[in-house]
mmCIF file of C-alpha atoms in Angstrom:
data_model
loop_
_atom_site.group_PDB
_atom_site.id
_atom_site.type_symbol
_atom_site.label_atom_id
_atom_site.label_comp_id
_atom_site.label_asym_id
_atom_site.label_seq_id
_atom_site.Cartn_x
_atom_site.Cartn_y
_atom_site.Cartn_z
ATOM 1 C CA GLY E 1 -15.864 -15.165 3.695
ATOM 2 C CA ASN E 2 -17.345 -12.017 3.790
ATOM 3 C CA LEU E 3 -18.784 -10.907 -0.111
ATOM 4 C CA PHE E 4 -17.735 -6.823 -1.901
ATOM 5 C CA VAL E 5 -20.038 -5.973 -4.243
ATOM 6 C CA VAL E 6 -20.316 -2.611 -6.429
ATOM 7 C CA VAL E 7 -22.199 -0.600 -7.435
ATOM 8 C CA PHE E 8 -22.503 1.039 -10.407
ATOM 9 C CA GLY E 9 -24.627 3.782 -9.801
ATOM 10 C CA ASN E 10 -24.688 4.903 -6.822
ATOM 11 C CA GLN E 11 -20.781 4.289 -6.780
ATOM 12 C CA ARG E 12 -20.285 2.673 -3.604
ATOM 13 C CA ILE E 13 -19.205 -1.020 -2.453
ATOM 14 C CA VAL E 14 -21.029 -2.958 -0.493
ATOM 15 C CA LYS E 15 -20.203 -5.531 2.054
ATOM 16 C CA PHE E 16 -22.216 -8.454 2.339
ATOM 17 C CA ASP E 17 -21.395 -11.537 5.083
ATOM 18 C CA ALA E 18 -21.504 -15.396 3.386
ATOM 19 C CA LYS E 19 -25.327 -15.448 4.328
ATOM 20 C CA GLY E 20 -26.416 -12.321 1.739
ATOM 21 C CA GLN E 21 -26.365 -10.006 5.444
ATOM 22 C CA PHE E 22 -25.281 -6.336 4.623
ATOM 23 C CA LEU E 23 -22.174 -5.513 6.486
ATOM 24 C CA VAL E 24 -21.062 -2.435 6.002
ATOM 25 C CA ALA E 25 -21.327 1.001 2.362
ATOM 26 C CA LEU E 26 -18.187 2.472 1.598
ATOM 27 C CA GLY E 27 -18.792 5.346 -0.720
ATOM 28 C CA THR E 28 -22.078 6.950 0.896
ATOM 29 C CA GLY E 29 -19.977 10.522 1.167
ATOM 30 C CA GLY E 30 -19.910 10.439 -2.860
ATOM 31 C CA GLU E 31 -15.760 9.870 -2.108
ATOM 32 C CA PHE E 32 -15.925 7.192 -5.593
ATOM 33 C CA ARG E 33 -15.788 8.490 -9.109
ATOM 34 C CA ASP E 34 -15.897 5.701 -10.617
ATOM 35 C CA ILE E 35 -14.896 1.869 -9.316
ATOM 36 C CA PHE E 36 -14.751 -0.518 -11.320
ATOM 37 C CA ALA E 37 -12.676 -3.404 -9.806
ATOM 38 C CA VAL E 38 -11.908 -4.622 -6.472
ATOM 39 C CA ALA E 39 -9.803 -7.108 -4.441
ATOM 40 C CA VAL E 40 -8.602 -8.594 -1.537
ATOM 41 C CA ASP E 41 -4.637 -9.775 -0.250
ATOM 42 C CA ALA E 42 -3.793 -12.173 2.465
ATOM 43 C CA LYS E 43 -4.401 -10.313 4.957
ATOM 44 C CA ASP E 44 -8.463 -9.029 4.193
ATOM 45 C CA VAL E 45 -7.364 -5.490 2.661
ATOM 46 C CA LEU E 46 -9.989 -4.404 0.481
ATOM 47 C CA TYR E 47 -7.944 -2.618 -2.797
ATOM 48 C CA ALA E 48 -10.877 -0.381 -4.831
ATOM 49 C CA LEU E 49 -9.834 0.562 -8.749
ATOM 50 C CA ASP E 50 -11.387 4.051 -9.271
ATOM 51 C CA ALA E 51 -10.915 4.289 -13.096
ATOM 52 C CA ASN E 52 -12.280 8.306 -13.240
ATOM 53 C CA THR E 53 -9.181 9.939 -10.639
ATOM 54 C CA GLY E 54 -6.898 6.944 -10.917
ATOM 55 C CA TRP E 55 -6.587 5.700 -7.461
ATOM 56 C CA ILE E 56 -6.081 2.241 -6.349
ATOM 57 C CA LEU E 57 -8.498 2.700 -2.292
ATOM 58 C CA LYS E 58 -7.085 0.671 0.184
ATOM 59 C CA PHE E 59 -9.378 -0.438 3.265
ATOM 60 C CA ARG E 60 -9.544 -2.117 6.540
ATOM 61 C CA PRO E 61 -11.423 -5.515 6.959
ATOM 62 C CA ASP E 62 -14.008 -2.969 8.940
ATOM 63 C CA GLY E 63 -13.884 -0.180 5.773
ATOM 64 C CA GLY E 64 -12.120 1.978 7.673
ATOM 65 C CA TYR E 65 -9.748 4.303 5.314
ATOM 66 C CA ILE E 66 -5.891 3.378 5.225
ATOM 67 C CA GLY E 67 -5.364 5.079 2.539
ATOM 68 C CA ARG E 68 -4.363 5.148 -2.213
ATOM 69 C CA LEU E 69 -1.857 4.390 -5.054
ATOM 70 C CA ASP E 70 -1.886 6.630 -7.477
ATOM 71 C CA ILE E 71 -1.183 5.000 -10.575
ATOM 72 C CA GLY E 72 -2.117 8.083 -12.414
ATOM 73 C CA PRO E 73 1.142 8.895 -13.306
ATOM 74 C CA LEU E 74 1.601 5.665 -15.017
ATOM 75 C CA SER E 75 -0.155 6.893 -18.286
ATOM 76 C CA VAL E 76 -3.337 4.307 -17.726
ATOM 77 C CA PHE E 77 -6.104 4.436 -19.537
ATOM 78 C CA ASN E 78 -10.000 2.946 -18.328
ATOM 79 C CA PRO E 79 -8.401 0.469 -16.276
ATOM 80 C CA ARG E 80 -10.417 -1.553 -15.467
ATOM 81 C CA GLY E 81 -8.452 -5.042 -14.134
ATOM 82 C CA LEU E 82 -6.528 -4.979 -10.590
ATOM 83 C CA ALA E 83 -5.871 -8.503 -8.815
ATOM 84 C CA VAL E 84 -3.436 -9.112 -6.193
ATOM 85 C CA ASP E 85 -0.706 -11.998 -4.904
ATOM 86 C CA LYS E 86 -0.129 -13.350 -1.718
ATOM 87 C CA ASP E 87 2.412 -11.244 -1.482
ATOM 88 C CA GLY E 88 0.788 -7.989 -1.454
ATOM 89 C CA LEU E 89 1.911 -7.187 -5.326
ATOM 90 C CA VAL E 90 -0.675 -5.403 -7.412
ATOM 91 C CA TYR E 91 -1.667 -6.236 -10.997
ATOM 92 C CA VAL E 92 -3.976 -3.531 -12.676
ATOM 93 C CA ALA E 93 -5.398 -3.814 -16.094
ATOM 94 C CA ASP E 94 -4.901 -1.522 -18.452
ATOM 95 C CA THR E 95 -7.590 -1.359 -20.212
ATOM 96 C CA GLY E 96 -7.584 1.082 -22.850
ATOM 97 C CA GLY E 97 -4.324 1.227 -23.221
ATOM 98 C CA GLY E 98 -3.661 -2.818 -23.641
ATOM 99 C CA ARG E 99 -1.615 -3.358 -21.098
ATOM 100 C CA VAL E 100 -0.434 -4.903 -17.280
ATOM 101 C CA LEU E 101 1.077 -3.276 -14.879
ATOM 102 C CA LYS E 102 2.606 -5.020 -11.384
ATOM 103 C CA LEU E 103 3.409 -2.493 -8.954
ATOM 104 C CA ASP E 104 4.904 -3.097 -5.414
ATOM 105 C CA GLN E 105 2.705 -2.779 -1.823
ATOM 106 C CA GLU E 106 3.615 1.334 -2.164
ATOM 107 C CA GLY E 107 2.146 1.684 -6.763
ATOM 108 C CA ARG E 108 5.533 1.941 -7.216
ATOM 109 C CA LEU E 109 5.852 0.285 -10.776
ATOM 110 C CA LEU E 110 7.812 -2.832 -10.753
ATOM 111 C CA THR E 111 6.775 -4.807 -14.474
ATOM 112 C CA ALA E 112 4.346 -4.084 -17.718
ATOM 113 C CA TRP E 113 4.155 -6.105 -20.531
ATOM 114 C CA GLY E 114 1.099 -5.375 -23.610
ATOM 115 C CA SER E 115 0.684 -3.554 -26.658
ATOM 116 C CA ARG E 116 -2.741 -3.390 -28.361
ATOM 117 C CA GLY E 117 -3.323 -5.914 -30.940
ATOM 118 C CA ALA E 118 -3.895 -10.019 -30.549
ATOM 119 C CA GLY E 119 -0.845 -11.067 -31.496
ATOM 120 C CA GLU E 120 0.840 -13.341 -28.535
ATOM 121 C CA SER E 121 1.133 -10.602 -25.265
ATOM 122 C CA GLN E 122 -1.434 -8.027 -26.911
ATOM 123 C CA PHE E 123 -4.569 -7.013 -25.763
ATOM 124 C CA ASN E 124 -8.096 -5.424 -26.836
ATOM 125 C CA GLU E 125 -9.622 -3.733 -24.260
ATOM 126 C CA PRO E 126 -8.184 -6.590 -20.998
ATOM 127 C CA SER E 127 -11.444 -6.732 -18.397
ATOM 128 C CA ALA E 128 -9.985 -8.871 -15.776
ATOM 129 C CA LEU E 129 -7.375 -10.005 -14.077
ATOM 130 C CA ALA E 130 -6.779 -13.084 -11.835
ATOM 131 C CA VAL E 131 -3.730 -14.258 -10.121
ATOM 132 C CA GLY E 132 -2.534 -18.176 -9.646
ATOM 133 C CA ALA E 133 -1.001 -19.131 -6.661
ATOM 134 C CA ASP E 134 1.772 -20.356 -7.655
ATOM 135 C CA GLY E 135 1.684 -16.412 -9.126
ATOM 136 C CA ALA E 136 1.095 -17.501 -12.415
ATOM 137 C CA ILE E 137 -1.310 -14.124 -14.208
ATOM 138 C CA TYR E 138 -4.469 -14.720 -15.878
ATOM 139 C CA ALA E 139 -5.624 -12.086 -17.921
ATOM 140 C CA ALA E 140 -8.965 -11.455 -19.305
ATOM 141 C CA ASP E 141 -8.089 -10.133 -22.810
ATOM 142 C CA ALA E 142 -11.725 -8.816 -23.666
ATOM 143 C CA ASN E 143 -12.008 -8.069 -27.704
ATOM 144 C CA ASN E 144 -9.943 -10.779 -28.716
ATOM 145 C CA ASN E 145 -12.067 -13.520 -26.738
ATOM 146 C CA ARG E 146 -9.545 -15.418 -24.966
ATOM 147 C CA VAL E 147 -7.443 -15.507 -21.584
ATOM 148 C CA GLN E 148 -3.981 -14.773 -21.891
ATOM 149 C CA VAL E 149 -1.964 -16.441 -18.999
ATOM 150 C CA PHE E 150 1.166 -15.029 -18.329
ATOM 151 C CA SER E 151 4.367 -15.978 -15.392
ATOM 152 C CA ALA E 152 4.763 -13.999 -12.212
ATOM 153 C CA ASP E 153 7.158 -11.930 -14.323
ATOM 154 C CA GLY E 154 4.771 -11.099 -16.906
ATOM 155 C CA ARG E 155 6.620 -13.774 -19.914
ATOM 156 C CA PHE E 156 2.991 -15.397 -22.473
ATOM 157 C CA GLN E 157 2.701 -19.079 -21.537
ATOM 158 C CA ALA E 158 -1.029 -19.864 -23.182
ATOM 159 C CA ALA E 159 -3.821 -18.397 -24.015
ATOM 160 C CA TRP E 160 -7.289 -20.103 -24.332
ATOM 161 C CA PRO E 161 -10.192 -19.256 -26.258
ATOM 162 C CA VAL E 162 -13.114 -17.559 -24.956
ATOM 163 C CA PRO E 163 -16.584 -17.246 -26.848
ATOM 164 C CA GLY E 164 -18.437 -14.819 -26.406
ATOM 165 C CA GLY E 165 -16.391 -11.553 -25.379
ATOM 166 C CA GLY E 166 -16.449 -7.953 -25.815
ATOM 167 C CA GLY E 167 -15.049 -4.912 -24.290
ATOM 168 C CA GLY E 168 -16.187 -1.835 -22.627
ATOM 169 C CA ILE E 169 -17.435 -1.714 -19.114
ATOM 170 C CA ASN E 170 -19.443 -5.145 -19.967
ATOM 171 C CA GLY E 171 -16.139 -7.443 -20.411
ATOM 172 C CA PRO E 172 -15.991 -11.127 -19.135
ATOM 173 C CA ARG E 173 -14.591 -11.263 -15.289
ATOM 174 C CA LEU E 174 -12.497 -13.962 -13.995
ATOM 175 C CA ALA E 175 -11.804 -15.475 -10.496
ATOM 176 C CA LEU E 176 -9.842 -19.003 -8.981
ATOM 177 C CA ASP E 177 -10.511 -21.764 -6.917
ATOM 178 C CA LYS E 178 -8.873 -23.635 -4.468
ATOM 179 C CA ALA E 179 -8.194 -26.433 -7.727
ATOM 180 C CA GLY E 180 -6.811 -23.430 -10.328
ATOM 181 C CA ASN E 181 -10.479 -23.699 -12.469
ATOM 182 C CA LEU E 182 -10.771 -20.584 -13.481
ATOM 183 C CA TYR E 183 -14.235 -18.861 -13.879
ATOM 184 C CA VAL E 184 -15.703 -17.047 -16.719
ATOM 185 C CA SER E 185 -18.214 -14.203 -17.465
ATOM 186 C CA ASP E 186 -20.063 -14.329 -20.172
ATOM 187 C CA PRO E 187 -21.769 -11.488 -19.432
ATOM 188 C CA ARG E 188 -23.246 -10.946 -23.124
ATOM 189 C CA GLY E 189 -23.809 -14.508 -23.684
ATOM 190 C CA ASN E 190 -25.268 -14.852 -20.265
ATOM 191 C CA ARG E 191 -23.420 -17.972 -19.234
ATOM 192 C CA LEU E 192 -20.362 -19.207 -17.258
ATOM 193 C CA ARG E 193 -17.511 -20.794 -18.140
ATOM 194 C CA VAL E 194 -15.456 -22.514 -15.706
ATOM 195 C CA LEU E 195 -12.009 -23.966 -17.098
ATOM 196 C CA ASP E 196 -9.796 -27.032 -15.978
ATOM 197 C CA GLY E 197 -5.336 -25.842 -16.116
ATOM 198 C CA ALA E 198 -5.607 -26.290 -19.361
ATOM 199 C CA GLY E 199 -8.105 -23.750 -20.737
ATOM 200 C CA GLN E 200 -9.989 -27.006 -21.682
ATOM 201 C CA VAL E 201 -14.193 -25.634 -20.508
ATOM 202 C CA VAL E 202 -15.160 -28.467 -17.980
ATOM 203 C CA VAL E 203 -18.789 -26.846 -16.720
ATOM 204 C CA GLU E 204 -21.356 -24.025 -18.364
ATOM 205 C CA TRP E 205 -24.464 -22.675 -17.260
ATOM 206 C CA GLY E 206 -26.799 -20.066 -17.937
ATOM 207 C CA SER E 207 -29.283 -18.727 -20.101
ATOM 208 C CA ALA E 208 -31.045 -15.176 -20.729
ATOM 209 C CA GLY E 209 -33.702 -14.303 -17.826
ATOM 210 C CA ALA E 210 -34.825 -13.851 -13.764
ATOM 211 C CA GLY E 211 -34.993 -17.358 -12.795
ATOM 212 C CA PRO E 212 -32.688 -19.643 -11.113
ATOM 213 C CA GLY E 213 -29.088 -19.715 -13.245
ATOM 214 C CA GLN E 214 -30.443 -17.260 -15.315
ATOM 215 C CA PHE E 215 -28.506 -14.557 -16.123
ATOM 216 C CA ALA E 216 -28.477 -10.956 -17.493
ATOM 217 C CA LEU E 217 -25.701 -9.482 -17.949
ATOM 218 C CA PRO E 218 -23.831 -11.112 -15.684
ATOM 219 C CA THR E 219 -20.889 -9.371 -14.590
ATOM 220 C CA GLY E 220 -18.248 -9.879 -11.286
ATOM 221 C CA VAL E 221 -17.671 -13.740 -10.165
ATOM 222 C CA ALA E 222 -16.222 -14.294 -6.953
ATOM 223 C CA VAL E 223 -15.091 -17.965 -5.525
ATOM 224 C CA GLY E 224 -15.529 -17.786 -2.222
ATOM 225 C CA PRO E 225 -13.395 -20.350 0.674
ATOM 226 C CA ASN E 226 -15.270 -23.459 1.049
ATOM 227 C CA GLY E 227 -15.398 -23.659 -2.664
ATOM 228 C CA ALA E 228 -19.123 -21.232 -3.229
ATOM 229 C CA VAL E 229 -19.326 -19.239 -6.451
ATOM 230 C CA TYR E 230 -20.920 -16.128 -6.815
ATOM 231 C CA VAL E 231 -22.218 -14.198 -9.629
ATOM 232 C CA ALA E 232 -23.876 -10.492 -9.863
ATOM 233 C CA ASP E 233 -26.252 -10.626 -12.384
ATOM 234 C CA THR E 234 -26.636 -7.169 -12.967
ATOM 235 C CA LYS E 235 -29.680 -6.028 -14.610
ATOM 236 C CA ASN E 236 -31.432 -8.452 -12.184
ATOM 237 C CA HIS E 237 -30.328 -7.038 -9.684
ATOM 238 C CA ARG E 238 -28.804 -9.710 -7.346
ATOM 239 C CA ILE E 239 -26.098 -12.087 -6.555
ATOM 240 C CA GLN E 240 -26.452 -14.969 -7.630
ATOM 241 C CA LYS E 241 -24.730 -18.068 -5.060
ATOM 242 C CA PHE E 242 -24.165 -21.726 -6.637
ATOM 243 C CA ALA E 243 -22.910 -25.296 -5.473
ATOM 244 C CA PRO E 244 -18.971 -25.337 -5.494
ATOM 245 C CA GLY E 245 -18.298 -26.819 -9.015
ATOM 246 C CA PRO E 246 -17.247 -28.439 -11.328
#
């Protein structure tokens, strides 16, 4: 599969193939203001969340522009997380508002849940989202140091403690593999954790540094079709690729 990387400094999205070869760059004309999260649907359409404009921009696999969903009227504040399910429904983490929004393919609000706090279905800066094959929604609840799990219609299912969270722009990111294991980046702890379907940590790796398997602010994480794991090693200015796990 191809890999999309958000480059915060110059507000671009760069596409690489599975071997790390550059394919295309989006945003070279200054179209983006604060791209923070991307997601790809079952048809390989790319969704890009621009927190500044309140737009979710859509692109074809070749980088051609399709259109946008406008979430500005939904009163979101600093949205940071984005996911798309197998049916093309869109999920947005309203990071400042402490909510998760579920939208249809045209950007219309279907449902929303959450409020600010530390109880069930409450959030303190939700920073990332992931959608399981069964429709379950995983939300990184950054400043509460946990991942919350919800049904597809937003009903609370579980809360899994995840040490070393922290919010802001450097909150944890999430990815799922085909077996249902959840990969959680720990930017401040320079680690990556893998949780099983019950929320138990089955493996973790990483330490501060610039060597192989070391990190300096690991943010984004993705799992390829063959199970390979990709980690955005932000301050080392690289993407690290790891063998399938756990």
